[in-house]
mmCIF file of C-alpha atoms in Angstrom:
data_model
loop_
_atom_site.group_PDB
_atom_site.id
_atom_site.type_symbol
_atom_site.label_atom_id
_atom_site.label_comp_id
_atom_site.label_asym_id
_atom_site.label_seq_id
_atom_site.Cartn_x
_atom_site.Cartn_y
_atom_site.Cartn_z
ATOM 1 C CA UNK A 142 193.984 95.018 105.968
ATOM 2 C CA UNK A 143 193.933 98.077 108.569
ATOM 3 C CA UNK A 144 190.113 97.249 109.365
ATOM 4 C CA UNK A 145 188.937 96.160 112.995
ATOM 5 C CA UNK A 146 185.802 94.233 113.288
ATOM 6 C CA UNK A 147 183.245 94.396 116.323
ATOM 7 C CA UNK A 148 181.519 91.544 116.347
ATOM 8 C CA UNK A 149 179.020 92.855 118.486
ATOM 9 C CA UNK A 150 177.567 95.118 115.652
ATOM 10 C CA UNK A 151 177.605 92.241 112.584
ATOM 11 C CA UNK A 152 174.522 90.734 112.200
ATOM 12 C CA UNK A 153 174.663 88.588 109.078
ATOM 13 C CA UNK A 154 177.524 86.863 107.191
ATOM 14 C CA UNK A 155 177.293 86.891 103.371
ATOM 15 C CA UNK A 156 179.023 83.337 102.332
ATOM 16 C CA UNK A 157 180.149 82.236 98.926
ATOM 17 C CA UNK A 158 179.891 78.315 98.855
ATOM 18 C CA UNK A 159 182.564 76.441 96.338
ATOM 19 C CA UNK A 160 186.218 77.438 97.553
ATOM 20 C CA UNK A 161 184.782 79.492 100.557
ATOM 21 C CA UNK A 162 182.629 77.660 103.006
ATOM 22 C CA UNK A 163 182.701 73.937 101.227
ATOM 23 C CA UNK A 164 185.654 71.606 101.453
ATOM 24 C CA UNK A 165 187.120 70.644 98.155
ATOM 25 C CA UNK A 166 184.548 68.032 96.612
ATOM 26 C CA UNK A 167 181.683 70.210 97.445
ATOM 27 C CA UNK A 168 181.754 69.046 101.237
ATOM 28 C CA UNK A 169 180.273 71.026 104.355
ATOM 29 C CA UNK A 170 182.752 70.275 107.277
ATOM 30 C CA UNK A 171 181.249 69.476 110.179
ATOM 31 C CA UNK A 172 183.197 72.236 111.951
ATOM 32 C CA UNK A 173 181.740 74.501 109.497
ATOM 33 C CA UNK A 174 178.554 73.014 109.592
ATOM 34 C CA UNK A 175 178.657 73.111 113.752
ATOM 35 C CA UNK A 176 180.052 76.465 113.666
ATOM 36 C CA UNK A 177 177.208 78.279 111.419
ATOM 37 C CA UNK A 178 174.386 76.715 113.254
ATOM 38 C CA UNK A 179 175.641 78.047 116.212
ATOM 39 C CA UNK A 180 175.669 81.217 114.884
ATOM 40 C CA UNK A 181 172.152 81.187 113.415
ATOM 41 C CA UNK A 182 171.041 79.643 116.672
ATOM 42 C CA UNK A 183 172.444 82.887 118.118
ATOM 43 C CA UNK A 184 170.920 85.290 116.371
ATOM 44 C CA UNK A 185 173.345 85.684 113.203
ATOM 45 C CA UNK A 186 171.953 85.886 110.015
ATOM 46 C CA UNK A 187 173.344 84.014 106.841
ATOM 47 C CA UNK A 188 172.900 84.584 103.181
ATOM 48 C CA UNK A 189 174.351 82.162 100.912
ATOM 49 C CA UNK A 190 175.399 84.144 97.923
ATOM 50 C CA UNK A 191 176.441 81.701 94.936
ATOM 51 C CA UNK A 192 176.786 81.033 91.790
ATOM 52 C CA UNK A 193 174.640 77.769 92.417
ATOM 53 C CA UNK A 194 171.351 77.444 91.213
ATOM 54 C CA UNK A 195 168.959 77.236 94.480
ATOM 55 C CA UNK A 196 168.047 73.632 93.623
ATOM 56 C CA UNK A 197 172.323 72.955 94.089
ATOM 57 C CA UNK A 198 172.633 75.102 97.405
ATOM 58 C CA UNK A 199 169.504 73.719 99.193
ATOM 59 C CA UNK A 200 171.448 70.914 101.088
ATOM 60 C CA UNK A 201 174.051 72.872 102.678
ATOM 61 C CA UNK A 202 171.388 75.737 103.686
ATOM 62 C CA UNK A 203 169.112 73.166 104.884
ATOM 63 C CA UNK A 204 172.329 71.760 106.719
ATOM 64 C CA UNK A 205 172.852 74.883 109.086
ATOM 65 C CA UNK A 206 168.475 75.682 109.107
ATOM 66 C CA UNK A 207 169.599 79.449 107.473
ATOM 67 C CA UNK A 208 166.500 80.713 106.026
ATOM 68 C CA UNK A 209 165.419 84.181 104.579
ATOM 69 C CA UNK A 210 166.887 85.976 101.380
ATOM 70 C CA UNK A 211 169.791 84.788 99.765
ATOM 71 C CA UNK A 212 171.631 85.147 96.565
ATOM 72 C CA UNK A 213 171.868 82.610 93.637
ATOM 73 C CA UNK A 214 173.175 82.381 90.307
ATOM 74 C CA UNK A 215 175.984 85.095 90.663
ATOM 75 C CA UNK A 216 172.802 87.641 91.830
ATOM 76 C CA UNK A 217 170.913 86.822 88.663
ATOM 77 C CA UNK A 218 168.107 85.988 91.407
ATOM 78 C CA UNK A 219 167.385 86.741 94.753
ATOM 79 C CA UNK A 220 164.823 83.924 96.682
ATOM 80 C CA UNK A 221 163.567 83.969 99.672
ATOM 81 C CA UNK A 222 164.365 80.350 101.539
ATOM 82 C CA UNK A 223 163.413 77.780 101.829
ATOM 83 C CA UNK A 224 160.112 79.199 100.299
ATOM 84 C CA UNK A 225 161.311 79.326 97.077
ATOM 85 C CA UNK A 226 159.938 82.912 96.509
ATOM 86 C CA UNK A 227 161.853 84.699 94.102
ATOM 87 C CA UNK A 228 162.279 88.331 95.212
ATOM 88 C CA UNK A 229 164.448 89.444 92.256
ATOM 89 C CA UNK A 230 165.232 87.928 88.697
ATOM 90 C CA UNK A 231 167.370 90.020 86.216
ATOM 91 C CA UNK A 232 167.949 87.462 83.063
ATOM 92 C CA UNK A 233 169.860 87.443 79.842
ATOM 93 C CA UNK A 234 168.654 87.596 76.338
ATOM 94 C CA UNK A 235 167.708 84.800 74.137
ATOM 95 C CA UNK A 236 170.319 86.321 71.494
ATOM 96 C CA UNK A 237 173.370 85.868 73.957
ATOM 97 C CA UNK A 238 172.168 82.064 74.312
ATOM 98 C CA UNK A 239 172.092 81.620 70.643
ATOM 99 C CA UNK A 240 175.433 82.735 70.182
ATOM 100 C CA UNK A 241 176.999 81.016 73.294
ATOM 101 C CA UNK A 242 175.476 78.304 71.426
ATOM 102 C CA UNK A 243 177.783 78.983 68.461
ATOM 103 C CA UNK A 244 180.402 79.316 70.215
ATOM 104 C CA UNK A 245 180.581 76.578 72.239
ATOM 105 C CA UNK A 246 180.030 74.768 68.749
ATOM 106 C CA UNK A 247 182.750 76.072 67.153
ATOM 107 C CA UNK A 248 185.362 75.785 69.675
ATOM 108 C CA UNK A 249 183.721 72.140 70.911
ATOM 109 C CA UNK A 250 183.114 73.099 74.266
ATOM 110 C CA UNK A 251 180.244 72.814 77.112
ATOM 111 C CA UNK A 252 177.650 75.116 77.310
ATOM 112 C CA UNK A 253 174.651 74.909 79.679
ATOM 113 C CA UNK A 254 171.751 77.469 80.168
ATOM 114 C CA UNK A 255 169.337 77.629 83.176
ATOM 115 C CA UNK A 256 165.928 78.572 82.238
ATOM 116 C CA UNK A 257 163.626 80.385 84.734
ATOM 117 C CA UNK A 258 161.399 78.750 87.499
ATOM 118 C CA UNK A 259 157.979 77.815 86.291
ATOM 119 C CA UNK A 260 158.947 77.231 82.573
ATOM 120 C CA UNK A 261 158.799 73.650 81.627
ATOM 121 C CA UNK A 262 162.345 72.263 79.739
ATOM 122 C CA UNK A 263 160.195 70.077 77.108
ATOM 123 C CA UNK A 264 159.532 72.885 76.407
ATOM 124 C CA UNK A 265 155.743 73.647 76.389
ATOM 125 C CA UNK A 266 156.663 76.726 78.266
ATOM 126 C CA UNK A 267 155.106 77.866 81.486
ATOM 127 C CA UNK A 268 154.795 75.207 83.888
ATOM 128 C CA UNK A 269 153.289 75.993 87.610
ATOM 129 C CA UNK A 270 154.803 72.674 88.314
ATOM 130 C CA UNK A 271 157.943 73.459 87.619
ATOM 131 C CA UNK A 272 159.448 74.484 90.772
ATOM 132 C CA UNK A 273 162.972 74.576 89.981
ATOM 133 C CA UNK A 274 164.852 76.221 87.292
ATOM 134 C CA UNK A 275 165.983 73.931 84.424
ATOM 135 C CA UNK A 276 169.114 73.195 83.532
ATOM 136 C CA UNK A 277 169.761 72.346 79.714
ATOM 137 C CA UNK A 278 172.329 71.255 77.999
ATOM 138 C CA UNK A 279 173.090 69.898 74.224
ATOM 139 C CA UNK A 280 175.213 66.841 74.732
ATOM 140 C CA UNK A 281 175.956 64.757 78.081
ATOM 141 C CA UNK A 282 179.748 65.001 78.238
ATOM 142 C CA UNK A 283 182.408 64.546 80.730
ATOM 143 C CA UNK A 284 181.828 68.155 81.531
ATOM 144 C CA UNK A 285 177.863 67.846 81.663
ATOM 145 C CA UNK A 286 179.279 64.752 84.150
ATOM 146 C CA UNK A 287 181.510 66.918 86.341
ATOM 147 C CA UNK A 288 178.625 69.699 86.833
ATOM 148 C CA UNK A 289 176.142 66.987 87.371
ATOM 149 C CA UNK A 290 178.114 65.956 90.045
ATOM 150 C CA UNK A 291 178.813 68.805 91.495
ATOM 151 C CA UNK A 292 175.777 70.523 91.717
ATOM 152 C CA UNK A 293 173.659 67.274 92.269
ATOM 153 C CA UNK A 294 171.415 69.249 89.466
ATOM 154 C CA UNK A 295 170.103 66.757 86.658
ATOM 155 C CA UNK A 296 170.156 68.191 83.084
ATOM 156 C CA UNK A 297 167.541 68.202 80.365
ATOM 157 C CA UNK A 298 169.091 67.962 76.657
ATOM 158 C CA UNK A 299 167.654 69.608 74.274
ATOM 159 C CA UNK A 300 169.066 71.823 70.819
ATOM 160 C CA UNK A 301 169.925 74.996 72.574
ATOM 161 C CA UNK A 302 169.360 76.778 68.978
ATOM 162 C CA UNK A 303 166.154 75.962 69.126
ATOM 163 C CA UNK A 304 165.765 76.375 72.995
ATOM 164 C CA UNK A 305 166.985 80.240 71.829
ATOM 165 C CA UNK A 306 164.403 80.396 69.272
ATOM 166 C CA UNK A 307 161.745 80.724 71.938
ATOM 167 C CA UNK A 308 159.361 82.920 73.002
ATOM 168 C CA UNK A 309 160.852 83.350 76.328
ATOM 169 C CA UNK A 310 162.201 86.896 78.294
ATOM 170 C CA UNK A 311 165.291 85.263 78.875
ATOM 171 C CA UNK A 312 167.165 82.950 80.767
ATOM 172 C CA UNK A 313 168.549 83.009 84.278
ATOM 173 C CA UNK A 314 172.341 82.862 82.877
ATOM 174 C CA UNK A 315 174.647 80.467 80.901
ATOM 175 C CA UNK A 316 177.970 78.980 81.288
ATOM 176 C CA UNK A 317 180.700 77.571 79.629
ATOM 177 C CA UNK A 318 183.135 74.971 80.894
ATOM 178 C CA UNK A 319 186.162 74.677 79.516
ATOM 179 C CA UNK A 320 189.816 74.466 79.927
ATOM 180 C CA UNK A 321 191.103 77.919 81.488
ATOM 181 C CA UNK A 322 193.391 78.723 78.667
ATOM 182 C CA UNK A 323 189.838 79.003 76.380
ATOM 183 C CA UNK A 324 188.408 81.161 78.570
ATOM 184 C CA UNK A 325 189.847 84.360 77.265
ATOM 185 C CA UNK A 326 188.775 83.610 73.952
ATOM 186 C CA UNK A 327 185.348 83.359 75.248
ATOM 187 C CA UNK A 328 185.057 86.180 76.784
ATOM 188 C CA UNK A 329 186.304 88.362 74.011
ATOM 189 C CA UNK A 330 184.051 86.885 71.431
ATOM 190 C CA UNK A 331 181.028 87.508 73.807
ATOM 191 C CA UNK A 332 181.788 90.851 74.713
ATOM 192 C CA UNK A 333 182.590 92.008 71.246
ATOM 193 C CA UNK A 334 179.110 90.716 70.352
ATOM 194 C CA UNK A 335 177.271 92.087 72.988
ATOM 195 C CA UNK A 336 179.815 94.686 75.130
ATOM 196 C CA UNK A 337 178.027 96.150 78.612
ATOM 197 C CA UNK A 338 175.018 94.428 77.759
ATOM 198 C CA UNK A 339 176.828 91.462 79.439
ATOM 199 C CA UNK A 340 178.902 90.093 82.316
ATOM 200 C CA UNK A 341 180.962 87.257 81.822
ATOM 201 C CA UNK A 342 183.363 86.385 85.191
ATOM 202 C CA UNK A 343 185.048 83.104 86.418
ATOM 203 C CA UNK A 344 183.252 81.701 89.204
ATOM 204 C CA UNK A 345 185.492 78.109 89.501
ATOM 205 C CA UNK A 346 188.787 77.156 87.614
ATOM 206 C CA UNK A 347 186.683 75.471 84.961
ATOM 207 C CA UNK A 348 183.546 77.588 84.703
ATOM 208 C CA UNK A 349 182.863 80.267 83.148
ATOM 209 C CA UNK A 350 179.138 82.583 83.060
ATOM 210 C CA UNK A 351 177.681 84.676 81.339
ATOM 211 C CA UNK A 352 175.188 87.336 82.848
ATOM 212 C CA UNK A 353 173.291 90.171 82.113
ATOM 213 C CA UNK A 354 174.508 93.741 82.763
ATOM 214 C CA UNK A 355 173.772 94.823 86.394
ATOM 215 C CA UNK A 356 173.879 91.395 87.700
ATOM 216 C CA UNK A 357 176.472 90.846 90.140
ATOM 217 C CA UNK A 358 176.929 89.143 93.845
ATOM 218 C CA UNK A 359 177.033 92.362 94.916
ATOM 219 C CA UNK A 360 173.698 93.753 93.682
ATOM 220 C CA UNK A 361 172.314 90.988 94.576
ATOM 221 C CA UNK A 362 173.686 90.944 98.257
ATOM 222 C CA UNK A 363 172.756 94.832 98.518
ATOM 223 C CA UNK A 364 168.816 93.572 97.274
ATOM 224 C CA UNK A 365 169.222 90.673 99.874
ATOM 225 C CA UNK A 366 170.174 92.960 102.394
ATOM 226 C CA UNK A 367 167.784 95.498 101.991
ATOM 227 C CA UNK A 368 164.677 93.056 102.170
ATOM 228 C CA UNK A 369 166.585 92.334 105.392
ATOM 229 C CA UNK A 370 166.818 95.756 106.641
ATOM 230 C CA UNK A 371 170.570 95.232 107.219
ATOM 231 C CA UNK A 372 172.971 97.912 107.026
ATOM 232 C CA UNK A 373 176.773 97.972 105.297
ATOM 233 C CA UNK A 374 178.928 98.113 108.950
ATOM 234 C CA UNK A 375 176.187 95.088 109.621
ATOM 235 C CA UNK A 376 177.506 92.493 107.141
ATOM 236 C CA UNK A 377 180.772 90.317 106.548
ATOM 237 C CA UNK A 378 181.256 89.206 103.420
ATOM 238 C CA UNK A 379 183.315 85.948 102.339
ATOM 239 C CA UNK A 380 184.066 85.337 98.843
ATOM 240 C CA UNK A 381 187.442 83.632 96.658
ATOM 241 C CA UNK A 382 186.416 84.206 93.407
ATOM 242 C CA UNK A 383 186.271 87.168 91.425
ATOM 243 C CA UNK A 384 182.403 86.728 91.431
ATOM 244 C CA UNK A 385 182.958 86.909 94.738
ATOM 245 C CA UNK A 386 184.717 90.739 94.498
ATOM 246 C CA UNK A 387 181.368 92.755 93.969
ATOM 247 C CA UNK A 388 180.393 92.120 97.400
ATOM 248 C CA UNK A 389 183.055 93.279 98.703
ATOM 249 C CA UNK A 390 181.887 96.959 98.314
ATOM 250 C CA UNK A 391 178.493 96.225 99.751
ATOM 251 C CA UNK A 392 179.594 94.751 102.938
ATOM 252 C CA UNK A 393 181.591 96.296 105.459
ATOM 253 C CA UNK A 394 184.372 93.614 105.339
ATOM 254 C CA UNK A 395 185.915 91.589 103.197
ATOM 255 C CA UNK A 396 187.071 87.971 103.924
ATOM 256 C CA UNK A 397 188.838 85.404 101.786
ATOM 257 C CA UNK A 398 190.534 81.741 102.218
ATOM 258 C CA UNK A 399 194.018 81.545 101.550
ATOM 259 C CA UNK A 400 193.235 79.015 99.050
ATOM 260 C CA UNK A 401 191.975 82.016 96.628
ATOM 261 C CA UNK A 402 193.887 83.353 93.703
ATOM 262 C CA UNK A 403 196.255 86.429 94.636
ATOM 263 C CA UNK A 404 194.248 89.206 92.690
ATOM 264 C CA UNK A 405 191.835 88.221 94.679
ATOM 265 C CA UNK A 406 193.552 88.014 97.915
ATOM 266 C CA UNK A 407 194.242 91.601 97.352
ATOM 267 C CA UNK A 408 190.705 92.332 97.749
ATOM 268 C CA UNK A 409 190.163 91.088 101.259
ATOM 269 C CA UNK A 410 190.257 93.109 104.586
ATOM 270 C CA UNK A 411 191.114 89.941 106.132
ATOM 271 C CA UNK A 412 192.705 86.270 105.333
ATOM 272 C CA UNK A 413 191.691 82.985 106.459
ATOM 273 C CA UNK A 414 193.388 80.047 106.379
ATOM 274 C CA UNK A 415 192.275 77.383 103.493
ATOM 275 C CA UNK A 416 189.000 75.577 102.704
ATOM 276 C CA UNK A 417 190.888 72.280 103.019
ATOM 277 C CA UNK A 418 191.583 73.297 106.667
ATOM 278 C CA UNK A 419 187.683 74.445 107.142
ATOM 279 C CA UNK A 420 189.188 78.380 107.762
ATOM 280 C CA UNK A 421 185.873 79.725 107.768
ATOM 281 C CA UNK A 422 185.288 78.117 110.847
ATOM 282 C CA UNK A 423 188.334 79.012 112.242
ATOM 283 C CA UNK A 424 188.218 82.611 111.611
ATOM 284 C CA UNK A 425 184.272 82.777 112.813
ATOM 285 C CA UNK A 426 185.050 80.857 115.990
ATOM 286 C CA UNK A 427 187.998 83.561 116.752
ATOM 287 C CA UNK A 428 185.996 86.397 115.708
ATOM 288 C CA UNK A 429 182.903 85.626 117.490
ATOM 289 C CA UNK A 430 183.890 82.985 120.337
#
């Protein structure tokens, strides 16, 4: 934490959403809220960069009027916003859905896949009308409840071993949720199956994705950034997850809430106080007046 920032050369803020910038419950505080307007309104840029869908971030970036490139989907695609133009897509294989499949199966856990933008979830395939990507699940549980909820996303349910069986590229990513203590089990099942081919990371206490190799935050930040002609020194980055971490090497600094887990705490160039306390504001309103 020996780094000094001058605000006067940051132009952009890269913010993670769920433990970072929103209040527990998925709220945007209206200090926040006040706080990142102003900042846009003065010239700052902001890219989201979540592990939302864009359908589940829309509200808050619609809340602040933050527009251009931003990251979604842990960096599995880069859009342009509120356009809706996807700049960069980088999906997995229908093989690692079919055995997420199994595995949530076996172990009697939730398992969700997103399918890309433009490909209808009934599924006659491509669909111009389909604006959004589709989320799809096997069986409406408390779990499929809790995301619902959270992301404000409405699921389609279909057999994901047939959704698998498609002729489709890939999908955008998948995700487990499940009890923490399964999640190591998980991830060594997947990655014995598929090894670098994959990335699986913890992006909330509960959740638990699966990628495709190369796709990170922080590729997708450094893809943001370059259709934004931004450079490193240029960017703050704000993450609590270990999602979040990648970025961290593509931005000049390094921010996290005190809220996040001490391996990632360790991370950070700087610490700000909690989420619950709306620290993002805080720090921003010290840093840049």
């Amino acid at each position: 934490m020996n780094k000094k920032i001058d605000p006067k050369i940051i132009k952009a803020l890269a913010i993670d959403l769920d433990g970072t910038t929103l209040m527990p419950g998925g709220i945007l505080g209206e200090k926040t809220r006040a706080c990142l307007k102003k900042l846009i309104n003065n010239g700052m840029q902001i890219i989201i960069s979540t592990g939302r869908a864009i359908e589940a971030a829309e509200k808050y970036r619609s809340a602040i009027n933050a527009t251009g490139p931003m990251v979604f989907f842990n960096g599995a695609e880069v859009a342009d916003v509120p356009s809706g133009e996807i700049l960069h897509t980088n999906c997995i294989g229908m093989d690692v859905v079919d055995f997420g499949t199994d595995i949530a199966r076996e172990l009697g856990i939730h398992y969700q896949v997103y399918l890309p933008a433009k490909i209808s979830p009934d599924t006659g395939l491509t669909d111009p009308n389909q604006k959004w990507e589709a989320l799809v699940i096997e069986k409406y549980t408390k779990d499929a409840e809790y995301y619902q909820q959270h992301t404000g996303i409405v699921p389609v349910i279909k057999d994901l071993k047939k959704i698998a069986a498609l002729p489709l590229s890939g999908c955008i990513k998948g995700m487990f949720i499940a009890d923490p203590s399964l999640h190591n089990e998980v991830r060594v099942r997947m990655k014995e199956r598929f090894g670098d081919k994959i990335t699986v990371m913890r992006s909330f206490p509960t959740f638990l994705e699966v990628i495709n190799n190369g796709v990170s935050k922080g590729e997708g930040l450094r893809i943001a950034m370059e259709h934004r002609g931004l450079k490193k020194e240029e960017v703050i980055a704000f993450g609590d997850e270990e999602n979040d971490v990648p970025m961290f090497a593509i931005a000049g600094f390094a921010c996290v809430p005190e809220n996040a887990r001490d391996k990632i705490r360790e991370e950070a160039d700087f610490i700000y106080e909690s989420v619950t306390k709306e620290g993002l504001a805080l720090f921003l309103g010290e840093l840049f007046g």
